[in-house]
Short mmCIF file of N, CA and C in Angstrom, two decimals:
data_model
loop_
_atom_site.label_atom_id
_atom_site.label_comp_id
_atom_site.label_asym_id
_atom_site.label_seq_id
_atom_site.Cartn_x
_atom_site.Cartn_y
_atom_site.Cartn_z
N UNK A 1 2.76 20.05 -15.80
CA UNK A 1 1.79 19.56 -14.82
C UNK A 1 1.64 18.04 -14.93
N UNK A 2 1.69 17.29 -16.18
CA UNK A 2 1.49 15.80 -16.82
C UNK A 2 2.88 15.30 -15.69
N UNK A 3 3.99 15.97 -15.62
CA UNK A 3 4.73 15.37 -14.93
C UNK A 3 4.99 14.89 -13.62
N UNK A 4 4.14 15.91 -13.02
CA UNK A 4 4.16 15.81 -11.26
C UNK A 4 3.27 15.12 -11.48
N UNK A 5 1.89 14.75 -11.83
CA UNK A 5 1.09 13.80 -11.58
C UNK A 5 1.51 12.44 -12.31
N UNK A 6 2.26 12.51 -13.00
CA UNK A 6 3.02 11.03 -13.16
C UNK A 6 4.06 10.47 -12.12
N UNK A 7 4.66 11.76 -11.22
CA UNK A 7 5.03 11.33 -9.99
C UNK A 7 4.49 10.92 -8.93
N UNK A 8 3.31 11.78 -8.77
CA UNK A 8 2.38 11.45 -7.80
C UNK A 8 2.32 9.76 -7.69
N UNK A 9 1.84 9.88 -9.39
CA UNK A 9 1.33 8.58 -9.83
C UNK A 9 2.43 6.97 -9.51
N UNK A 10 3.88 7.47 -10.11
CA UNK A 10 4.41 6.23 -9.54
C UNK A 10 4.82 6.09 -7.93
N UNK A 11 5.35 7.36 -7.20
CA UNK A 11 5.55 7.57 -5.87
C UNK A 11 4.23 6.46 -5.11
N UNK A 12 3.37 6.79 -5.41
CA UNK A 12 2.11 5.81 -5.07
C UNK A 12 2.54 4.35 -5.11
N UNK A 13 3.21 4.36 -6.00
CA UNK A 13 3.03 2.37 -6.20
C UNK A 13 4.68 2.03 -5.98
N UNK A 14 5.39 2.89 -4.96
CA UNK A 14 6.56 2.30 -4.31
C UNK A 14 5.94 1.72 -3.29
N UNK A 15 6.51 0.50 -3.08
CA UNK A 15 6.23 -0.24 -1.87
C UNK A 15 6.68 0.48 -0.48
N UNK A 16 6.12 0.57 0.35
CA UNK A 16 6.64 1.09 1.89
C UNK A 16 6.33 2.59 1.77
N UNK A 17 6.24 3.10 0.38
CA UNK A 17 6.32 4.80 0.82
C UNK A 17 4.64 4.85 0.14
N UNK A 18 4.56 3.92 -0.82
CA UNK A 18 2.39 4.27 -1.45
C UNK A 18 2.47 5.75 -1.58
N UNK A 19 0.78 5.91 -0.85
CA UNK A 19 0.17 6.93 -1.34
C UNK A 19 1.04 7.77 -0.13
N UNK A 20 1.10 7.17 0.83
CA UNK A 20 1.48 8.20 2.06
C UNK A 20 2.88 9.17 2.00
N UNK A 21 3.51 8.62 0.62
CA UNK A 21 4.72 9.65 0.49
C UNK A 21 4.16 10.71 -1.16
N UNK A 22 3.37 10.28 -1.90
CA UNK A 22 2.56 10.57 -3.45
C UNK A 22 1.54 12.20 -2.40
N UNK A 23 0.97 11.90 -1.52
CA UNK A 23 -0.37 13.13 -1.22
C UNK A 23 1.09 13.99 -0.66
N UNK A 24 1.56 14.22 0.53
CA UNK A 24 2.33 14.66 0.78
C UNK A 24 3.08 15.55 -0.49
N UNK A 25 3.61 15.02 -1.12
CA UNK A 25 4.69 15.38 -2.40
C UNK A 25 3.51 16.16 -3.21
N UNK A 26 2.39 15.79 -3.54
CA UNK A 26 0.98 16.85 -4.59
C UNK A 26 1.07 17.89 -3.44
N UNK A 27 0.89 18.09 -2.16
CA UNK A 27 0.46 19.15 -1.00
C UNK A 27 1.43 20.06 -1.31
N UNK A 28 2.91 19.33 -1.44
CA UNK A 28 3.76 19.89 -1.19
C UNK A 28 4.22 20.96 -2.42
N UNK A 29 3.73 20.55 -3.45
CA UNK A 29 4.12 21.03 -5.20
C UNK A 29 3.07 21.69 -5.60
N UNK A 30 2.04 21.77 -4.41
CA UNK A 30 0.66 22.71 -4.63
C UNK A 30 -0.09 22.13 -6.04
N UNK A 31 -0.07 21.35 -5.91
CA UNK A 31 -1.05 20.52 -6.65
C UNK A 31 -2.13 20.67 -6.87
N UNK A 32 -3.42 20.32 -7.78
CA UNK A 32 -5.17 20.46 -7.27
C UNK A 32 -5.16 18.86 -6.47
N UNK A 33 -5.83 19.40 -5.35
CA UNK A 33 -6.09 18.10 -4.12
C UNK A 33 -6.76 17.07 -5.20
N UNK A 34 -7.93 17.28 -5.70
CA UNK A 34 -8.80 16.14 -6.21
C UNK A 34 -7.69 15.52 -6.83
N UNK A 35 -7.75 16.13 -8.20
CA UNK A 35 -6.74 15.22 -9.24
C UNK A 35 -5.64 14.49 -8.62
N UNK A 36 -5.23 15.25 -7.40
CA UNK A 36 -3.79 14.11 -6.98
C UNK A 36 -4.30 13.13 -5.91
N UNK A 37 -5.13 13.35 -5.18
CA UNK A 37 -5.83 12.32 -4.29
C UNK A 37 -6.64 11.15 -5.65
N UNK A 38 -7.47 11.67 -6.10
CA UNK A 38 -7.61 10.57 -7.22
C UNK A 38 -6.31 9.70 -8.18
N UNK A 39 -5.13 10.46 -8.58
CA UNK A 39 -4.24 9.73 -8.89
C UNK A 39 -3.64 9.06 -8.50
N UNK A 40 -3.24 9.11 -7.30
CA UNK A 40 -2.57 8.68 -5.83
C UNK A 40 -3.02 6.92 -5.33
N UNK A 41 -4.56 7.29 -5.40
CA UNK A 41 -5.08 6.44 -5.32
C UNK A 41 -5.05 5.11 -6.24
N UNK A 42 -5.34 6.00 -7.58
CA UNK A 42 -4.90 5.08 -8.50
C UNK A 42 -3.81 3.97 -8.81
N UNK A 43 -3.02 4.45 -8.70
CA UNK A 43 -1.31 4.35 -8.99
C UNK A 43 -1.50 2.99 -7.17
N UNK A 44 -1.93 3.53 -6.08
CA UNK A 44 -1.46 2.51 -4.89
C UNK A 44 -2.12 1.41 -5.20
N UNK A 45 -3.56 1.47 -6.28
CA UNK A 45 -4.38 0.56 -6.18
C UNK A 45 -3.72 -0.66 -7.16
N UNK A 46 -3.11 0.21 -8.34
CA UNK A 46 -2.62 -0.60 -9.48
C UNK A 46 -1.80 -2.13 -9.30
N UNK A 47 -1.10 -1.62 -8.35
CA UNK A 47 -0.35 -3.17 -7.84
C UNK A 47 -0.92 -4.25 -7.43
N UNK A 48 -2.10 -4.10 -6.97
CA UNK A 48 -2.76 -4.39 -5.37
C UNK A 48 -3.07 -6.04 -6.23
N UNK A 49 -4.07 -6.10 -7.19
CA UNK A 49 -4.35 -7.60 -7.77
C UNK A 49 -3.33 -8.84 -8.41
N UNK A 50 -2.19 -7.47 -9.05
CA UNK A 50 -0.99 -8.78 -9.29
C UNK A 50 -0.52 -9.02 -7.92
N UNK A 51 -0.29 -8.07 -6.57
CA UNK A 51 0.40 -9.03 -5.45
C UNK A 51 -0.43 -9.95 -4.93
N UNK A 52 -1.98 -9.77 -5.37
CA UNK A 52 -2.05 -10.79 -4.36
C UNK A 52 -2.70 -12.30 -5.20
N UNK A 53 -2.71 -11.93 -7.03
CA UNK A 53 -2.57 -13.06 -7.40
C UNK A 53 -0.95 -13.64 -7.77
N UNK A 54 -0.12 -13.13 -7.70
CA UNK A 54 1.43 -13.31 -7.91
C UNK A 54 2.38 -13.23 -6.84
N UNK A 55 2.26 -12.77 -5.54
CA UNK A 55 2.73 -12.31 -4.79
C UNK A 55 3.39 -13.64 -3.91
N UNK A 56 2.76 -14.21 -3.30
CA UNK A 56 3.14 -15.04 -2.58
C UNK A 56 3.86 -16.28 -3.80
N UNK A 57 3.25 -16.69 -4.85
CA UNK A 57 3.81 -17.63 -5.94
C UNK A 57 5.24 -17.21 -5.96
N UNK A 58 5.72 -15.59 -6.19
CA UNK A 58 7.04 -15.24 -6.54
C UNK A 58 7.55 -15.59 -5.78
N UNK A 59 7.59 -15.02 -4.34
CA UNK A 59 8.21 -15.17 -2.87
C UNK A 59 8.57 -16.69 -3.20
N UNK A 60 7.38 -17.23 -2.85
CA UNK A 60 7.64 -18.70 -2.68
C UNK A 60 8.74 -19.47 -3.45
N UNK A 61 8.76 -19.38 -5.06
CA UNK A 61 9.76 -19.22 -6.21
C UNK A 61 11.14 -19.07 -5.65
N UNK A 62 10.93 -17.86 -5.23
CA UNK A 62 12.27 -16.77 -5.15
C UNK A 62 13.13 -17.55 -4.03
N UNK A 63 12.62 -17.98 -3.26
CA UNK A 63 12.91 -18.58 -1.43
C UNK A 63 14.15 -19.04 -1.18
N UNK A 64 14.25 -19.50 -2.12
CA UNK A 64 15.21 -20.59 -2.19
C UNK A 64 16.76 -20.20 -3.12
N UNK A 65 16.11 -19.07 -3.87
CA UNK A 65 17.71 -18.63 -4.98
C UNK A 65 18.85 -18.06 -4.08
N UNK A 66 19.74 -17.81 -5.18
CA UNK A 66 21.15 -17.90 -4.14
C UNK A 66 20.66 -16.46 -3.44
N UNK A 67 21.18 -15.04 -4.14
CA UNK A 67 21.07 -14.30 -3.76
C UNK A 67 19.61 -13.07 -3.54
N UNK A 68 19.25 -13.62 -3.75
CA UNK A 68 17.57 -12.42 -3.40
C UNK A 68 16.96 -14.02 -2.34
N UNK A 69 17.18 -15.50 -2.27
CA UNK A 69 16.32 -15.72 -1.42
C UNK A 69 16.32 -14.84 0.12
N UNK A 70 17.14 -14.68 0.56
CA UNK A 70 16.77 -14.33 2.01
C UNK A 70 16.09 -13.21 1.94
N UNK A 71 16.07 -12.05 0.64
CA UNK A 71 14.99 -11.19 0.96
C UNK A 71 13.66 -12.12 0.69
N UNK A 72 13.12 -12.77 0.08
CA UNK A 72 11.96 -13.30 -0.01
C UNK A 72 11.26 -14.01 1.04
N UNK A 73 12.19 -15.00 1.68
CA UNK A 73 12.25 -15.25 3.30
C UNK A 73 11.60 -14.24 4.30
N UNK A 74 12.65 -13.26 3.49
CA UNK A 74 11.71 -12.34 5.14
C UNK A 74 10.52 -11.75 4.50
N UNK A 75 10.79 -11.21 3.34
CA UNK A 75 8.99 -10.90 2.92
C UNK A 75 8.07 -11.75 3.40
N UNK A 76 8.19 -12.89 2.77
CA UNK A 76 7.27 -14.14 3.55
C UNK A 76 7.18 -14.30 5.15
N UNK A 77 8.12 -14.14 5.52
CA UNK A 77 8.14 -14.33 6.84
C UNK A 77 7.30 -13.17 7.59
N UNK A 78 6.90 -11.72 6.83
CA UNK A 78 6.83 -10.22 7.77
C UNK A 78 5.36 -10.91 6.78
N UNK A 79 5.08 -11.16 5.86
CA UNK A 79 3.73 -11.30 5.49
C UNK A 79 2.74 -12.30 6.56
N UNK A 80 3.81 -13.37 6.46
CA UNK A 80 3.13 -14.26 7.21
C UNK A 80 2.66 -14.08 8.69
N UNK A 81 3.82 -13.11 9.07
CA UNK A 81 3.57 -12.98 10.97
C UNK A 81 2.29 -11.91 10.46
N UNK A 82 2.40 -10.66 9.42
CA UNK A 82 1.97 -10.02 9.68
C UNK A 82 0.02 -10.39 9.40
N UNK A 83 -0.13 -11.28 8.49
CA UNK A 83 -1.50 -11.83 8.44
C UNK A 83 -1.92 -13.02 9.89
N UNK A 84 -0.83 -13.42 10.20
CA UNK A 84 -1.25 -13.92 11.79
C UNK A 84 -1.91 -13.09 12.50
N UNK A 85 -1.24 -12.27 12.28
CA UNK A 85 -1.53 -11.50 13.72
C UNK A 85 -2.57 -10.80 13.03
N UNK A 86 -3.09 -10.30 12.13
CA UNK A 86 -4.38 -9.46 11.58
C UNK A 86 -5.40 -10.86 12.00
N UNK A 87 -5.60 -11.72 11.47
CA UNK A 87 -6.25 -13.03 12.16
C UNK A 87 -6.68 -12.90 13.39
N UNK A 88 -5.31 -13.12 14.05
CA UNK A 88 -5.76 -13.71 15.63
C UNK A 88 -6.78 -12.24 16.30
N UNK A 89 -6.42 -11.43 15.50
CA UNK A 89 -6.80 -9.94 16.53
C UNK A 89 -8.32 -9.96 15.79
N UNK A 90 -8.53 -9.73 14.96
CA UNK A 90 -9.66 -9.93 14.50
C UNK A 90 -10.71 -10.84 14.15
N UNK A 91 -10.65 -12.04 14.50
CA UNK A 91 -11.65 -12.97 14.07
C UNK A 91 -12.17 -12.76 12.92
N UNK A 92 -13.55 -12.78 13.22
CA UNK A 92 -14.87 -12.90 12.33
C UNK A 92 -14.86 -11.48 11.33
N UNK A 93 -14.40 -10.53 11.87
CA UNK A 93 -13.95 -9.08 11.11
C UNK A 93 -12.75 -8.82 10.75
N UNK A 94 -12.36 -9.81 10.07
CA UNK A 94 -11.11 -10.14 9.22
C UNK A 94 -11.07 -9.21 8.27
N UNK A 95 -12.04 -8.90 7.23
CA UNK A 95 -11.85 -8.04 6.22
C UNK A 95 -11.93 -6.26 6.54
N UNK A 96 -12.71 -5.77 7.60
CA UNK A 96 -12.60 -4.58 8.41
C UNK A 96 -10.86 -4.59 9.13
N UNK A 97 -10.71 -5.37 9.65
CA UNK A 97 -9.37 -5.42 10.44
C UNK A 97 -8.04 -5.34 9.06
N UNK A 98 -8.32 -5.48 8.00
CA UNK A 98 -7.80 -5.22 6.38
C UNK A 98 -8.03 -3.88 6.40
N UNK A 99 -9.08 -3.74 5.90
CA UNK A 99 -9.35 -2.40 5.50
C UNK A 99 -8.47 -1.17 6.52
N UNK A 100 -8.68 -1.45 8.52
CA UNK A 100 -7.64 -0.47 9.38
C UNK A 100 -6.42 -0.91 8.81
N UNK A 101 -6.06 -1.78 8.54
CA UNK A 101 -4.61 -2.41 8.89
C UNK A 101 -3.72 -1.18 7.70
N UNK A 102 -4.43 -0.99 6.35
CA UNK A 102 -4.30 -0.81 5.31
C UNK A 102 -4.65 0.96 5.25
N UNK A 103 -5.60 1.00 5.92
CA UNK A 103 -6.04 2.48 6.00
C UNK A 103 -5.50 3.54 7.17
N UNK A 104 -4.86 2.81 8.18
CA UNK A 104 -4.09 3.62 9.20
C UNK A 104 -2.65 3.53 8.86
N UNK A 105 -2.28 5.31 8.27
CA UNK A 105 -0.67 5.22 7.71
C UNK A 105 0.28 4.75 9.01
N UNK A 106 0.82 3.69 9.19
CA UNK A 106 1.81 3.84 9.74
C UNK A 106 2.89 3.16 9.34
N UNK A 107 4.52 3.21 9.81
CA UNK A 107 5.27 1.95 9.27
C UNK A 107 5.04 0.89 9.14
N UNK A 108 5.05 0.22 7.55
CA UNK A 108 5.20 -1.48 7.72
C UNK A 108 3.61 -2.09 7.57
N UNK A 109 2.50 -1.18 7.09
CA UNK A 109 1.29 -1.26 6.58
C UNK A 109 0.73 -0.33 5.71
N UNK A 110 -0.13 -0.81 4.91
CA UNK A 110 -0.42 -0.21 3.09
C UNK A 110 -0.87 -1.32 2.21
N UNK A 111 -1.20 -0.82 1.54
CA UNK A 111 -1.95 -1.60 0.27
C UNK A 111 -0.88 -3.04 -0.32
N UNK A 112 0.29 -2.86 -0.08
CA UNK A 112 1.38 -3.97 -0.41
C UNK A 112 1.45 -4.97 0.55
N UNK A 113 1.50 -4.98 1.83
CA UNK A 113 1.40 -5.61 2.86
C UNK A 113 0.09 -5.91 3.72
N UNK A 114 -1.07 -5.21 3.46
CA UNK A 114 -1.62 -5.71 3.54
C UNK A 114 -2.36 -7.16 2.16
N UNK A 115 -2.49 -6.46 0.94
CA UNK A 115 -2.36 -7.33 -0.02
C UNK A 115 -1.86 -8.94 -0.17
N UNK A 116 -0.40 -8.61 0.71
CA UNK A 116 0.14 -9.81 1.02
C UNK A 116 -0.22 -10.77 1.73
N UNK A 117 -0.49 -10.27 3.24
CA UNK A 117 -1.20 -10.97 4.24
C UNK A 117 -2.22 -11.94 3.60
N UNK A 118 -2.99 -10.98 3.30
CA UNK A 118 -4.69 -11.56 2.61
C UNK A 118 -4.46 -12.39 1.44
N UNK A 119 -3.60 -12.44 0.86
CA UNK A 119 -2.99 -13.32 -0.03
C UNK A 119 -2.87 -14.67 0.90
N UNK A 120 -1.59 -14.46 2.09
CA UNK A 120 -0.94 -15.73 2.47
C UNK A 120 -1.78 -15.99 3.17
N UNK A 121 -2.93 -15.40 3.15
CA UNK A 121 -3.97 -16.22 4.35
C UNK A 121 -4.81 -16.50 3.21
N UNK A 122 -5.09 -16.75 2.50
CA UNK A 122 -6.08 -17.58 1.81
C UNK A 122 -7.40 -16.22 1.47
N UNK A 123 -7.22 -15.04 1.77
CA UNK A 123 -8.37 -14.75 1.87
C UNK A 123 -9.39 -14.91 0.02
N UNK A 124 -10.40 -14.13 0.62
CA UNK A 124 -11.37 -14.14 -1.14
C UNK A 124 -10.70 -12.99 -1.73
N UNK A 125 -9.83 -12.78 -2.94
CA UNK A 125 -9.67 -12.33 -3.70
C UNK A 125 -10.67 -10.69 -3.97
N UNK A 126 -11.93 -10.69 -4.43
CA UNK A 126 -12.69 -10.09 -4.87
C UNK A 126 -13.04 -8.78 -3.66
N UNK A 127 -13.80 -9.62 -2.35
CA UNK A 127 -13.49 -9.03 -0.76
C UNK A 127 -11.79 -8.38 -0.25
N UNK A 128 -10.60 -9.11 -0.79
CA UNK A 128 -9.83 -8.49 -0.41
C UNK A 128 -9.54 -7.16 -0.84
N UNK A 129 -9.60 -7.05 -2.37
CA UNK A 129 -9.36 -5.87 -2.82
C UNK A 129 -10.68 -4.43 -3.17
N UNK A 130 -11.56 -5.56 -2.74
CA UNK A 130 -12.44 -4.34 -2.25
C UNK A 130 -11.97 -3.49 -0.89
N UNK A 131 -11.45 -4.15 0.38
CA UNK A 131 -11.70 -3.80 1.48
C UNK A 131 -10.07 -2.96 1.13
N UNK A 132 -9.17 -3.95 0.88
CA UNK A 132 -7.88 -2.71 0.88
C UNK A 132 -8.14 -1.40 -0.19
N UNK A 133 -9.17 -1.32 -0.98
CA UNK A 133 -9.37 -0.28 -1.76
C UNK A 133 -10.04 0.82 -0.57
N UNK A 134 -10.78 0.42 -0.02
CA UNK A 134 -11.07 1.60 1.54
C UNK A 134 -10.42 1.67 2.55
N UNK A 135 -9.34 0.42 2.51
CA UNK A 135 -8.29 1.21 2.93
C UNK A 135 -7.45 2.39 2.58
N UNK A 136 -6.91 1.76 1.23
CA UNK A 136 -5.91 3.46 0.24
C UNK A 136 -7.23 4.76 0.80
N UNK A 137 -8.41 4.23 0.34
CA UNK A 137 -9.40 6.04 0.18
C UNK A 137 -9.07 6.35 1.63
N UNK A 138 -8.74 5.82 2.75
CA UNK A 138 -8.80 6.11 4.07
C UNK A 138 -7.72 6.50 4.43
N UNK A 139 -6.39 5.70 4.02
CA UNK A 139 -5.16 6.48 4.18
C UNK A 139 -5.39 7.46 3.44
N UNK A 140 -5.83 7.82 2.30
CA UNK A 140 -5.27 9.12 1.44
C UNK A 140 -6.19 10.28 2.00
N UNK A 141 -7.36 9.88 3.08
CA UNK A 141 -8.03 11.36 3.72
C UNK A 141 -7.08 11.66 4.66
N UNK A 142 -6.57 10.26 5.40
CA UNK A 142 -6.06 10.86 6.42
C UNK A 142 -4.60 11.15 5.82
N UNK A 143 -3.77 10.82 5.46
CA UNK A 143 -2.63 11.83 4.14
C UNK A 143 -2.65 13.24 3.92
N UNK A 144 -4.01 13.57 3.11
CA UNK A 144 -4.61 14.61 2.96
C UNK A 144 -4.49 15.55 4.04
N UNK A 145 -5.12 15.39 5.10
CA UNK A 145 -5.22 16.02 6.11
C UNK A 145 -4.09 16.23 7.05
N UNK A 146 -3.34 15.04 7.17
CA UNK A 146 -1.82 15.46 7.84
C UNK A 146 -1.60 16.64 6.65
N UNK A 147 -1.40 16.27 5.80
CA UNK A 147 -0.26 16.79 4.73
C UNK A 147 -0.51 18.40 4.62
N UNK A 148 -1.91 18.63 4.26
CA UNK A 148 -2.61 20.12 4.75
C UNK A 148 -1.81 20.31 5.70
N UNK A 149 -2.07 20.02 6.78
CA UNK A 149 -2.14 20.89 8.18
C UNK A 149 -0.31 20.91 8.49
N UNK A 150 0.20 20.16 8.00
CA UNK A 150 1.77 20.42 8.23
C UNK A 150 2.49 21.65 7.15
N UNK A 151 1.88 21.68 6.17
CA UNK A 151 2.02 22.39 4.73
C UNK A 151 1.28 23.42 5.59
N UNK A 152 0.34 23.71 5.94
CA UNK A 152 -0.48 25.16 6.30
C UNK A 152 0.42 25.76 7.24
N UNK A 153 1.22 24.73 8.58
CA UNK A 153 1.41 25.44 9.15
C UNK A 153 3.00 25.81 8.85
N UNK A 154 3.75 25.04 8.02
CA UNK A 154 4.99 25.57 7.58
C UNK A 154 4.76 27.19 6.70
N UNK A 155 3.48 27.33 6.07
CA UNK A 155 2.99 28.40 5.19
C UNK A 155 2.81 29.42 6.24
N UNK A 156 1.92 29.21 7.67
CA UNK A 156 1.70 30.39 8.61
C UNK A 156 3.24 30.78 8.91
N UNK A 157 4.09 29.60 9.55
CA UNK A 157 5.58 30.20 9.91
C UNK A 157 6.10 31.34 9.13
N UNK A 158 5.69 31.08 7.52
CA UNK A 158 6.77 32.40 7.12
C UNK A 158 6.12 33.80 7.07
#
């Protein structure tokens, strides 16, 4: 059992797949919901303060080396458009417009990218990772609840 929830646990803190591929995978291995929604969580949250006190420093670092700069380029570059545009759309509810950005699973947003943004935008540190922390709890209900209802109904099929 120590093992699947150590999967849960790192599956969570892959970049691009987080919690939204970790709840899925507990649903799927019949897991207890709490313990893996609480681990899940854990594990997406764990990254969240080194990217966004280290995150942009590395990139920035990295930019320029022979072979990994052009991935860092575009990290920077998908961070940067992607905190523009959380900005321009949101104004004054910058840190709510974090929290959806972060809390609605879809491609290409999560606790890593959003992290980033709020990084390359200067945001407050303390506010950021509060608000992406209700983001993860928000992706992982709504996780939860896909993940149920696709799992229930593959279970009615047979």
């Amino acid at each position: 059992m120590f093992k699947k929830y150590l999967i849960v646990f790192l599956i969570s803190m892959v970049p691009l797949v987080e919690l939204r591929g970790a709840i899925p995978y507990a649903v799927g291995f019949d897991l207890p919901l709490v313990p893996s929604y609480i681990v899940a969580v854990i594990g997406n949250m764990l990254p969240v303060p080194f990217i966004f006190l280290f995150g942009r420093k590395i990139l920035e670092w990295g930019k320029d080396l022979r072979y990994v700069g052009g991935f860092f380029r575009w990290c920077l570059e998908k961070g940067e458009k992607a905190g523009a545009k959380l900005e321009s759309k949101a104004g004054r509810g910058l840190y709510v417009a974090l929290l959806l950005f972060v809390g609605i699973p879809l491609p290409g947003t999560g606790a890593w990218s959003g992290t980033l943004a709020a990084s390359l935008l200067n945001m407050d540190f303390k506010k950021s990772v509060l608000y992406v922390t209700l983001g993860v709890v928000l992706a992982g209900v709504i996780m939860l609840a896909a993940s149920l209802g696709v799992f229930g109904a593959i279970s009615f099929l047979k």
